[in-house]
XYZ file of N, CA and C in Angstrom:
651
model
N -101.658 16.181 32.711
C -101.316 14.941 32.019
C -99.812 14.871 31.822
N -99.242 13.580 31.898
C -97.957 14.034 31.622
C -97.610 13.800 30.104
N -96.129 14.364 29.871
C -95.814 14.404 28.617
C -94.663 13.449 28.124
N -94.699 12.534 28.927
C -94.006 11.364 28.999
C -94.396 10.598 27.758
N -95.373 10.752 27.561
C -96.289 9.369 26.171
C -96.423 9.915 25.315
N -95.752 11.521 25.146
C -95.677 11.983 23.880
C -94.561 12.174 23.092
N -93.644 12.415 24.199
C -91.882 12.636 23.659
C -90.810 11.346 24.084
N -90.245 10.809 22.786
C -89.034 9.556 22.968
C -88.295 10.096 23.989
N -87.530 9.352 24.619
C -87.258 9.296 25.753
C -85.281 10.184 24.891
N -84.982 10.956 25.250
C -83.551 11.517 24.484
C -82.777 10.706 23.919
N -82.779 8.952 24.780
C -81.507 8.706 25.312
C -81.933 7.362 23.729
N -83.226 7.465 23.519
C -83.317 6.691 21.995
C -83.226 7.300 20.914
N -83.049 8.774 21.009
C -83.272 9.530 19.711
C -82.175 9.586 19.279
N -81.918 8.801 17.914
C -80.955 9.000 16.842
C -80.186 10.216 16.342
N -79.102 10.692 16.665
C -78.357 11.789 15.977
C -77.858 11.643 14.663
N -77.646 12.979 14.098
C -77.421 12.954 12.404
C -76.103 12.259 12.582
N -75.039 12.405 13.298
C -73.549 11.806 13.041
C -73.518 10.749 13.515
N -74.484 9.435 14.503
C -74.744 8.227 14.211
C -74.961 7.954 13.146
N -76.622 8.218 12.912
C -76.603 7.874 11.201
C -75.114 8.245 10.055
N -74.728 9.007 9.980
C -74.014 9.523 9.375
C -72.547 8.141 9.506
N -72.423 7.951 11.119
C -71.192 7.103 11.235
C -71.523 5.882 10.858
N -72.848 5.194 10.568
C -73.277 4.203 10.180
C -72.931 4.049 8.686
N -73.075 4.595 7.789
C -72.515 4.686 6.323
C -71.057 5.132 5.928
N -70.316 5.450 6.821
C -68.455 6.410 6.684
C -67.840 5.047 6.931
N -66.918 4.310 6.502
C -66.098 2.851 6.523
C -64.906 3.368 7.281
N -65.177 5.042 7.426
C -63.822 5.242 8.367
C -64.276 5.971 9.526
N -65.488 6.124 10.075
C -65.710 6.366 11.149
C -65.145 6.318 12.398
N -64.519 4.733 12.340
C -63.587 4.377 13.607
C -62.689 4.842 13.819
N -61.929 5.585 12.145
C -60.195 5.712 12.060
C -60.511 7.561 12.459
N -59.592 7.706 13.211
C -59.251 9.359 13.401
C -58.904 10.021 12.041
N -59.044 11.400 12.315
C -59.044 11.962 10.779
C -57.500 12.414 10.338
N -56.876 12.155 11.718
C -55.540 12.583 11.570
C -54.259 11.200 10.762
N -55.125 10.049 11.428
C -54.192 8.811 10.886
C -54.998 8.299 9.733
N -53.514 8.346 8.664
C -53.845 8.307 6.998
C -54.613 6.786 6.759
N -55.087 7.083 5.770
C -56.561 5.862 4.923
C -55.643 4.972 4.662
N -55.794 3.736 5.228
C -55.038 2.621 4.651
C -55.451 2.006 3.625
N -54.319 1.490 2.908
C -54.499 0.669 1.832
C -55.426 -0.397 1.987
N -56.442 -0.694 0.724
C -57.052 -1.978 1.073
C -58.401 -1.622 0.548
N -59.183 -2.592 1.016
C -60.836 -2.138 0.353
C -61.524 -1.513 1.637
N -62.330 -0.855 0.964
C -63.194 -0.038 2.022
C -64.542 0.107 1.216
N -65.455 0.378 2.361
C -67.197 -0.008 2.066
C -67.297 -1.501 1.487
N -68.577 -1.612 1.102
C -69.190 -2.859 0.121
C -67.765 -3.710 -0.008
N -67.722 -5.030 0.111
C -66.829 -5.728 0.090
C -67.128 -7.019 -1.051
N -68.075 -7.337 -1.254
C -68.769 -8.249 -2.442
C -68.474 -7.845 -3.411
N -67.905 -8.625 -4.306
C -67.861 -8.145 -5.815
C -66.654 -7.643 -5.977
N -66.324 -7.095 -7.637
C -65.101 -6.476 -7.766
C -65.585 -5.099 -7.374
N -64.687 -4.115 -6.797
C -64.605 -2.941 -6.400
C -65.134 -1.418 -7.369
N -66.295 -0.900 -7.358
C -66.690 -0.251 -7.838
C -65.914 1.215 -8.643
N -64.377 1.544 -7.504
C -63.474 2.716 -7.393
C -62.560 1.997 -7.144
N -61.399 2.397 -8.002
C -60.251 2.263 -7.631
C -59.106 3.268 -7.606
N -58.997 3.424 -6.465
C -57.705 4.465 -6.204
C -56.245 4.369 -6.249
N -55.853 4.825 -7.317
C -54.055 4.850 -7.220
C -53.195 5.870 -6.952
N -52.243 5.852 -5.875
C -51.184 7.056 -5.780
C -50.401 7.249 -7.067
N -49.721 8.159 -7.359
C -49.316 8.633 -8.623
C -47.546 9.060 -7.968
N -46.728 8.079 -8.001
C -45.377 8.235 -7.665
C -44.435 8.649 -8.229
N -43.330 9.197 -8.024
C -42.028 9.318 -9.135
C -42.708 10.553 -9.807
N -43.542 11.484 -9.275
C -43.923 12.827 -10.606
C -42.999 14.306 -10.108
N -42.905 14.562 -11.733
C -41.505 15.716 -11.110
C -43.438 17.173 -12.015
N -43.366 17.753 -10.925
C -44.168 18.599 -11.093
C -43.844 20.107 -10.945
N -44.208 20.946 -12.029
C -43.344 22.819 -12.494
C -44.994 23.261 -12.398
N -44.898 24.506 -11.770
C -45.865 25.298 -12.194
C -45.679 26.414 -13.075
N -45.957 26.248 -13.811
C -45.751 27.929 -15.352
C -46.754 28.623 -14.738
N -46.123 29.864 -14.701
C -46.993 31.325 -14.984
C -46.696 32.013 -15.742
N -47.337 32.888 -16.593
C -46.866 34.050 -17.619
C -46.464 35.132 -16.738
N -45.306 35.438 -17.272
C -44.820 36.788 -16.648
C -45.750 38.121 -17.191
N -46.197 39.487 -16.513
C -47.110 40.234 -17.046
C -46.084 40.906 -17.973
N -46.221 41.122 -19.168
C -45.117 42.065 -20.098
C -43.811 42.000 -20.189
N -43.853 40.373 -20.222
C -42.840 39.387 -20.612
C -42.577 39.237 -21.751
N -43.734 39.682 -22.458
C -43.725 38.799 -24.088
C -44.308 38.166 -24.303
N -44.403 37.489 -25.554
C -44.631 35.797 -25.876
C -44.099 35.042 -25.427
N -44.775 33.672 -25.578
C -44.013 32.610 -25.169
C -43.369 32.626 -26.475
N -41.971 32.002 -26.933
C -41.325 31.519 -27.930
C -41.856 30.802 -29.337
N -42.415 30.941 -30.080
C -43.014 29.982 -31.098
C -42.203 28.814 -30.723
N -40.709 28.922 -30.754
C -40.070 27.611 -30.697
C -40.407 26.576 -29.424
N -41.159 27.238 -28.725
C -41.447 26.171 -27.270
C -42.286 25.094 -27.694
N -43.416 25.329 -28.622
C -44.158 24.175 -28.961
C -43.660 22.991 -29.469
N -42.448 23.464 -30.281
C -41.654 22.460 -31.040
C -40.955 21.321 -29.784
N -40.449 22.482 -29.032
C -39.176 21.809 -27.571
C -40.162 21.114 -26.996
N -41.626 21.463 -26.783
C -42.117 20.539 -25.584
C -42.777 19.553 -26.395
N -42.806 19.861 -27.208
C -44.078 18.725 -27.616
C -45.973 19.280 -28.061
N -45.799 19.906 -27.901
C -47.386 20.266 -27.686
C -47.083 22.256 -27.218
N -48.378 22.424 -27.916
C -48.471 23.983 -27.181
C -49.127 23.938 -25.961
N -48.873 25.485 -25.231
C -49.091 25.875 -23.685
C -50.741 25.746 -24.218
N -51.774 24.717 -23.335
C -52.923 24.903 -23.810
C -53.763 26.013 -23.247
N -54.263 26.546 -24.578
C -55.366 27.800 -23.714
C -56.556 27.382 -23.021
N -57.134 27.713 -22.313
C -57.963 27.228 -21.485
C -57.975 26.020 -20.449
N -59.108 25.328 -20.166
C -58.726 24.450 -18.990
C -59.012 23.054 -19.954
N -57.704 23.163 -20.179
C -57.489 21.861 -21.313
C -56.258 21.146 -20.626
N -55.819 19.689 -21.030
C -54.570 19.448 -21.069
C -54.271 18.949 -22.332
N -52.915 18.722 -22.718
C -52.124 18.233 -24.301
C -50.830 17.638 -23.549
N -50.802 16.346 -24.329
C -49.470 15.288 -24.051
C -48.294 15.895 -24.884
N -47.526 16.617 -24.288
C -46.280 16.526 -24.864
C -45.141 15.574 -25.192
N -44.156 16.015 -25.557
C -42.873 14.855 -25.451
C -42.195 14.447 -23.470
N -42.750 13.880 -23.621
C -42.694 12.932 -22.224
C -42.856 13.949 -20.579
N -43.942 14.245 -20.979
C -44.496 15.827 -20.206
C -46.390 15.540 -20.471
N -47.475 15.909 -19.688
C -48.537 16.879 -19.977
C -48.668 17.852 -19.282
N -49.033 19.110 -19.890
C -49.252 20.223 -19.765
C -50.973 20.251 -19.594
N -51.078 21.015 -18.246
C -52.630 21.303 -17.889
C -52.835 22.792 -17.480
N -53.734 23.398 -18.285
C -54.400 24.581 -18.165
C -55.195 24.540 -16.985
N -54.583 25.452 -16.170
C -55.555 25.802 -14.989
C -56.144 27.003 -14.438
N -55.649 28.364 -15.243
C -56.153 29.609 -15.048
C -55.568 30.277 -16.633
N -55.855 31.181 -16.764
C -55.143 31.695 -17.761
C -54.146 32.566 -17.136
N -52.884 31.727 -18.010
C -51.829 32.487 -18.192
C -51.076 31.154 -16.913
N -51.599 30.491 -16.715
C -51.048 29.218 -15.275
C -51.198 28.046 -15.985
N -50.595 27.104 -15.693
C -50.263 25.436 -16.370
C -48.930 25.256 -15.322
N -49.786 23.495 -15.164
C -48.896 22.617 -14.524
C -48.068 21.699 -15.796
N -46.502 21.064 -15.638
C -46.399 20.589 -16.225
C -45.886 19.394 -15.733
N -46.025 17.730 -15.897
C -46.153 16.792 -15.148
C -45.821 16.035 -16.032
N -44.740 15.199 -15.671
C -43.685 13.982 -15.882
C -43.545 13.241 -15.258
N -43.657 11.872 -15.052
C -43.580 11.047 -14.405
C -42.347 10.129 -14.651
N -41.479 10.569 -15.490
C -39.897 9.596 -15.507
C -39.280 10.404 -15.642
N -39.512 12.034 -15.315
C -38.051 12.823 -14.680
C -37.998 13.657 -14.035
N -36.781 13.495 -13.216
C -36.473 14.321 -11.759
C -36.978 15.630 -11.952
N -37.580 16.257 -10.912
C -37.955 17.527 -10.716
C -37.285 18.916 -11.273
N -35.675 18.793 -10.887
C -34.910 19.606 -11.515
C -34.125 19.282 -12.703
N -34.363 18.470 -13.063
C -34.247 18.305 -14.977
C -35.975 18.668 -15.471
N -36.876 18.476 -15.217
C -37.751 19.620 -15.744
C -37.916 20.757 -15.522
N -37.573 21.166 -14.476
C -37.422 22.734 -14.904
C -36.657 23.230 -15.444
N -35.478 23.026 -15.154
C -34.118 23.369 -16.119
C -34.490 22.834 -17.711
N -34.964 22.438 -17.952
C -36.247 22.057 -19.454
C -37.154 23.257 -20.078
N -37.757 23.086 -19.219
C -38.860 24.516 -19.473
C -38.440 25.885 -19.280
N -36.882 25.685 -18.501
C -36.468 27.222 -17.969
C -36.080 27.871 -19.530
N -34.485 26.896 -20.203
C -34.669 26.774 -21.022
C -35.185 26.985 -22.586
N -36.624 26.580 -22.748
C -37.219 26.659 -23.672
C -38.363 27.547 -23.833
N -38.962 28.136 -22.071
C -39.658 29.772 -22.294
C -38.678 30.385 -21.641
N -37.618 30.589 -21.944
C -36.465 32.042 -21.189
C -37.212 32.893 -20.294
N -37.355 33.443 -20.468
C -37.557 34.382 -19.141
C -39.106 34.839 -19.304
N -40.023 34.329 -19.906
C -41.495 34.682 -20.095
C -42.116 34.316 -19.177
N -41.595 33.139 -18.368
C -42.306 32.451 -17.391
C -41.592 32.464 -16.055
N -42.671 32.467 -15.172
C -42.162 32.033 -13.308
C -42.095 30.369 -13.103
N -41.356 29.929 -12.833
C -41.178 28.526 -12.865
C -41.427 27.809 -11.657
N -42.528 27.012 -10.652
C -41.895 26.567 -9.589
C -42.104 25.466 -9.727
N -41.085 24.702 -8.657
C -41.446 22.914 -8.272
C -42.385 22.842 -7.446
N -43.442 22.518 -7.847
C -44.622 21.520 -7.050
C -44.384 20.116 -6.773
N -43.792 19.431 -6.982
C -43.362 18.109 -6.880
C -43.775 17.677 -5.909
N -43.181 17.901 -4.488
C -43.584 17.740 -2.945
C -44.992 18.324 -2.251
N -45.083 19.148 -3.284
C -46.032 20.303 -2.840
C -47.650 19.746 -3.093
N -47.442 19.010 -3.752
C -48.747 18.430 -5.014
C -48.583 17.061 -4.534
N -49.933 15.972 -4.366
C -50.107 14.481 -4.218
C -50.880 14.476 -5.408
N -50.692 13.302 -6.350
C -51.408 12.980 -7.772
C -52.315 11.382 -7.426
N -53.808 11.576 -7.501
C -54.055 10.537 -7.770
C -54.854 9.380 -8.852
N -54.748 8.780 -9.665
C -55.821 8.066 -10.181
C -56.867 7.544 -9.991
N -58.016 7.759 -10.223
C -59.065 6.934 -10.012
C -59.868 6.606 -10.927
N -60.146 5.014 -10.756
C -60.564 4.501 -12.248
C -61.921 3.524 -11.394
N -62.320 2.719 -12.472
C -63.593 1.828 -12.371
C -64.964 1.513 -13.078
N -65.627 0.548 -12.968
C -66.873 0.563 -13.783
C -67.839 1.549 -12.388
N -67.665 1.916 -11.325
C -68.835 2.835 -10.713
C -68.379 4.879 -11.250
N -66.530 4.834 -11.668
C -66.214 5.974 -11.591
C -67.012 7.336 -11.771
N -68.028 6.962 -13.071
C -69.212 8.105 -13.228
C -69.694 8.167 -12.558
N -70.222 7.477 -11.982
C -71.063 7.256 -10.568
C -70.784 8.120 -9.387
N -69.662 7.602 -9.093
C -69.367 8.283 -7.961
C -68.685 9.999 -7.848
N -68.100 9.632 -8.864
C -67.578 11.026 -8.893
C -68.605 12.284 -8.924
N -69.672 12.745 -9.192
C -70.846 13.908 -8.983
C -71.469 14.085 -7.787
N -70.682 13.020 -7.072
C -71.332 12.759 -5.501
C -70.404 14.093 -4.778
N -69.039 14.068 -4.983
C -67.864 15.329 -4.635
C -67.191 16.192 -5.496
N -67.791 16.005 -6.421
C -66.720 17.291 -7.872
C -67.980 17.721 -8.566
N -67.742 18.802 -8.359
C -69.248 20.372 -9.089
C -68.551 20.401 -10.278
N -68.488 19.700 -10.855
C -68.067 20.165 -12.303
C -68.817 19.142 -13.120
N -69.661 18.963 -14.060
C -70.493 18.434 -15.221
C -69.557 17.578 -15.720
N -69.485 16.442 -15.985
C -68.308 15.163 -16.081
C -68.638 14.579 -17.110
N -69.694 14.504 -17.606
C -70.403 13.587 -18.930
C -69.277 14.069 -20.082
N -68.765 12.595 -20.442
C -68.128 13.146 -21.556
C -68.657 13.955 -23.419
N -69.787 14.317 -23.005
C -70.252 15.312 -23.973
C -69.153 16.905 -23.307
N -69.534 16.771 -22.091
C -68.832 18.274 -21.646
C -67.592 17.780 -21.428
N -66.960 17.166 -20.423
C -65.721 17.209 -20.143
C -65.060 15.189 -20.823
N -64.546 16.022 -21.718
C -63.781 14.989 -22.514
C -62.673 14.454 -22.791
N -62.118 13.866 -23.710
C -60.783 13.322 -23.421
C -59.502 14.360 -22.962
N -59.854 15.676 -23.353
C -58.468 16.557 -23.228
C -59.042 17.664 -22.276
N -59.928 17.410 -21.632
C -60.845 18.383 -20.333
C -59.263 18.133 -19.313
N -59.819 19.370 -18.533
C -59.184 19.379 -17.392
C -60.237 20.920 -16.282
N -60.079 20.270 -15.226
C -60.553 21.609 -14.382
C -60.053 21.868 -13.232
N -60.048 23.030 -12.999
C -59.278 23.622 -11.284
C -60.690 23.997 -10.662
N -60.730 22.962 -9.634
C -62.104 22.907 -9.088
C -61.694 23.216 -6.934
N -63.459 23.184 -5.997
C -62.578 22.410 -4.919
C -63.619 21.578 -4.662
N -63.071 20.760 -4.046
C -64.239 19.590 -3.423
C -64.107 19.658 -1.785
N -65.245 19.882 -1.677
C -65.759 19.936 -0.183
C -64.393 20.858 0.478
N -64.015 21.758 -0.132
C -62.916 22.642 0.676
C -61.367 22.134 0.188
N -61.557 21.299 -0.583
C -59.950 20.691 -0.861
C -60.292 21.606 -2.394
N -58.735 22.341 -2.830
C -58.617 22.520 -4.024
C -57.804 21.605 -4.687
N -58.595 21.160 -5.668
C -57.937 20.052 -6.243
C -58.018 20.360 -8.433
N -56.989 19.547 -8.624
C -57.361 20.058 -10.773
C -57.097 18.601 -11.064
N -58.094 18.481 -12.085
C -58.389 17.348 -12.267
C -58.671 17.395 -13.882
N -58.301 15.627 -14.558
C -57.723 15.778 -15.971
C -58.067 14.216 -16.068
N -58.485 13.777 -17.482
C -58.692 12.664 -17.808
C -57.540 12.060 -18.335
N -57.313 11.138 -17.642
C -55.910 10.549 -17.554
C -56.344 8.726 -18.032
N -56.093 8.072 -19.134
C -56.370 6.995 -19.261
C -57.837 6.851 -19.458
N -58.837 5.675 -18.522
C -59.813 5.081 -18.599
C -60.497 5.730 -17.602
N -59.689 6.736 -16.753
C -59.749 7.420 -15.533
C -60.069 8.534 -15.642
N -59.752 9.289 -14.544
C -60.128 10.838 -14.138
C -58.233 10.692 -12.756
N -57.465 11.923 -13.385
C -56.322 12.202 -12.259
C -56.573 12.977 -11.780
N -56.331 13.062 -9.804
C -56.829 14.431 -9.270
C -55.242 14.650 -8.694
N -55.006 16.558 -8.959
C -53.666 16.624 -8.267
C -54.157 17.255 -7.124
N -53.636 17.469 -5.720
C -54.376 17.990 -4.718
C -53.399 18.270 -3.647
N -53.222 19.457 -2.848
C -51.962 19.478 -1.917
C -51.765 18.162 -1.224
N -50.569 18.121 -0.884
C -50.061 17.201 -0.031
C -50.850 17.117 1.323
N -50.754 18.080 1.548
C -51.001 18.644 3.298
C -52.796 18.109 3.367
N -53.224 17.925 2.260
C -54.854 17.318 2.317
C -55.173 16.398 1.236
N -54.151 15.360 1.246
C -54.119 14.204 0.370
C -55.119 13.320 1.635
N -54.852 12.803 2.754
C -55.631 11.906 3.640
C -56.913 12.740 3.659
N -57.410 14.315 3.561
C -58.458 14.399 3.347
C -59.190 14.116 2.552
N -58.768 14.709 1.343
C -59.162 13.845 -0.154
C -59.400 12.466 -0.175
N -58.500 11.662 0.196
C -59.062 9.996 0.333
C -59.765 9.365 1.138
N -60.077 10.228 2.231
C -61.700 9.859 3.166
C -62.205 10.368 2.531
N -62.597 11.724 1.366
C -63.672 12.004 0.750
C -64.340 10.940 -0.513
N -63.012 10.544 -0.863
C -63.570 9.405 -1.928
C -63.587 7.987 -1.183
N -63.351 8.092 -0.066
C -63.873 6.793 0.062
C -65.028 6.490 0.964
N -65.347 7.834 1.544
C -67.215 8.012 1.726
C -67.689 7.881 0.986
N -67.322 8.902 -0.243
C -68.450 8.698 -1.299
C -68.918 7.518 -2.235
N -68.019 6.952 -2.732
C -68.066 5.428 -2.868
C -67.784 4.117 -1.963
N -68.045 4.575 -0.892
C -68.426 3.484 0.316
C -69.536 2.355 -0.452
N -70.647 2.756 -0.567
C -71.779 1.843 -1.707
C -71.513 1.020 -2.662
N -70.516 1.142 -3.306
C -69.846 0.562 -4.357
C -68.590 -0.185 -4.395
N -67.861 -0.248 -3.127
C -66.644 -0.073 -2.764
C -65.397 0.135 -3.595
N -64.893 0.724 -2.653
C -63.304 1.876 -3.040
C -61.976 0.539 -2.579
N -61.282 0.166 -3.850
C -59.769 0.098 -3.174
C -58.737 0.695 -3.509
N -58.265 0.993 -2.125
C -57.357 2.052 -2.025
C -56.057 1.325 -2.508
N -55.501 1.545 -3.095
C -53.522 0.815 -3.930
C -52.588 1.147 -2.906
């Protein structure tokens, strides 16, 4: 008998990365040329995600030196806020400071030059701390919206309900292979994430809220 009337013929059988390219709004675009501005997925309605680049940020990474000392009592006064323990952030005087490991914090300004904050913080922990510029090194983005809860558990393993992660949460997480730290910023959620996998990061959020649609700023 033949087995013709039992098996689809190959050339109709659906592959997972058809299906798959059927739902991606960037399927067409190569992974190498960056996510353009604009709306992407679902186009009806106001936009479920909204994505903003985060420009003009002068970004220091603090580390504790091992048997350095203390930090200064007087630093809390100079910055504004203390070095927060854990994976917290606190608004300083025109600075926030985000806990991302112990004994590590980013500190992030958005109205001053890179090397007037460090020369700031150099300063005010003397020699307790390793100081570097992330500035270039680091892409910052916002993302806000009425779907934002929504979408966000679709790519970030971290419990988001603001019972757990709340107004002064912050976490050093990775998503789908991107390491990214992320902090409630406004009405939002800010993700900081290397440069070198910022266009990865923004095809990840804009798969994932494809359904809802994403505009990109």
């Amino acid at each position: 008998m033949s087995r013709s009337r039992c098996v689809r013929r190959p050339s109709t059988i659906r592959t997972g990365s058809a299906c798959v390219a059927e739902n991606d709004p960037l399927a067409h675009l190569s992974p190498s040329r960056p996510v353009p501005a604009g709306l992407h997925g679902r186009r009806d309605g106001t936009p479920g995600l909204v994505v903003r680049p985060v420009d003009v940020v002068a970004i220091v990474l603090i580390v504790a030196r091992p048997k350095a000392g203390e930090i200064p009592p007087a630093a809390a006064a100079a910055l504004g806020a203390f070095l927060p323990a854990g994976p917290r952030h606190v608004a300083g005087s025109g600075l926030i400071l985000i806990g991302t490991a112990p004994g590590r914090w980013l500190a992030v300004a958005e109205s001053t030059e890179p090397a007037a904050l460090a020369a700031r913080l150099a300063t005010v922990l003397g020699g307790t701390c390793a100081l570097t510029d992330q500035s270039d090194a680091l892409a910052l983005f916002d993302l806000s919206g009425p779907a934002l809860e929504t979408v966000l558990p679709k790519f970030v393993p971290v419990d988001l309900h603001p019972s757990v992660f709340g107004a002064d949460a912050a976490a050093t997480t990775s998503l789908a292979l991107i390491g990214a730290t992320l902090w409630r910023h406004g009405d939002g959620v800010r993700f900081a994430v290397a440069r070198s996998m910022a266009n990865a990061f923004l095809r990840l959020v804009v798969t994932s809220g494809a359904e809802v649609g994403v505009e990109l700023q």
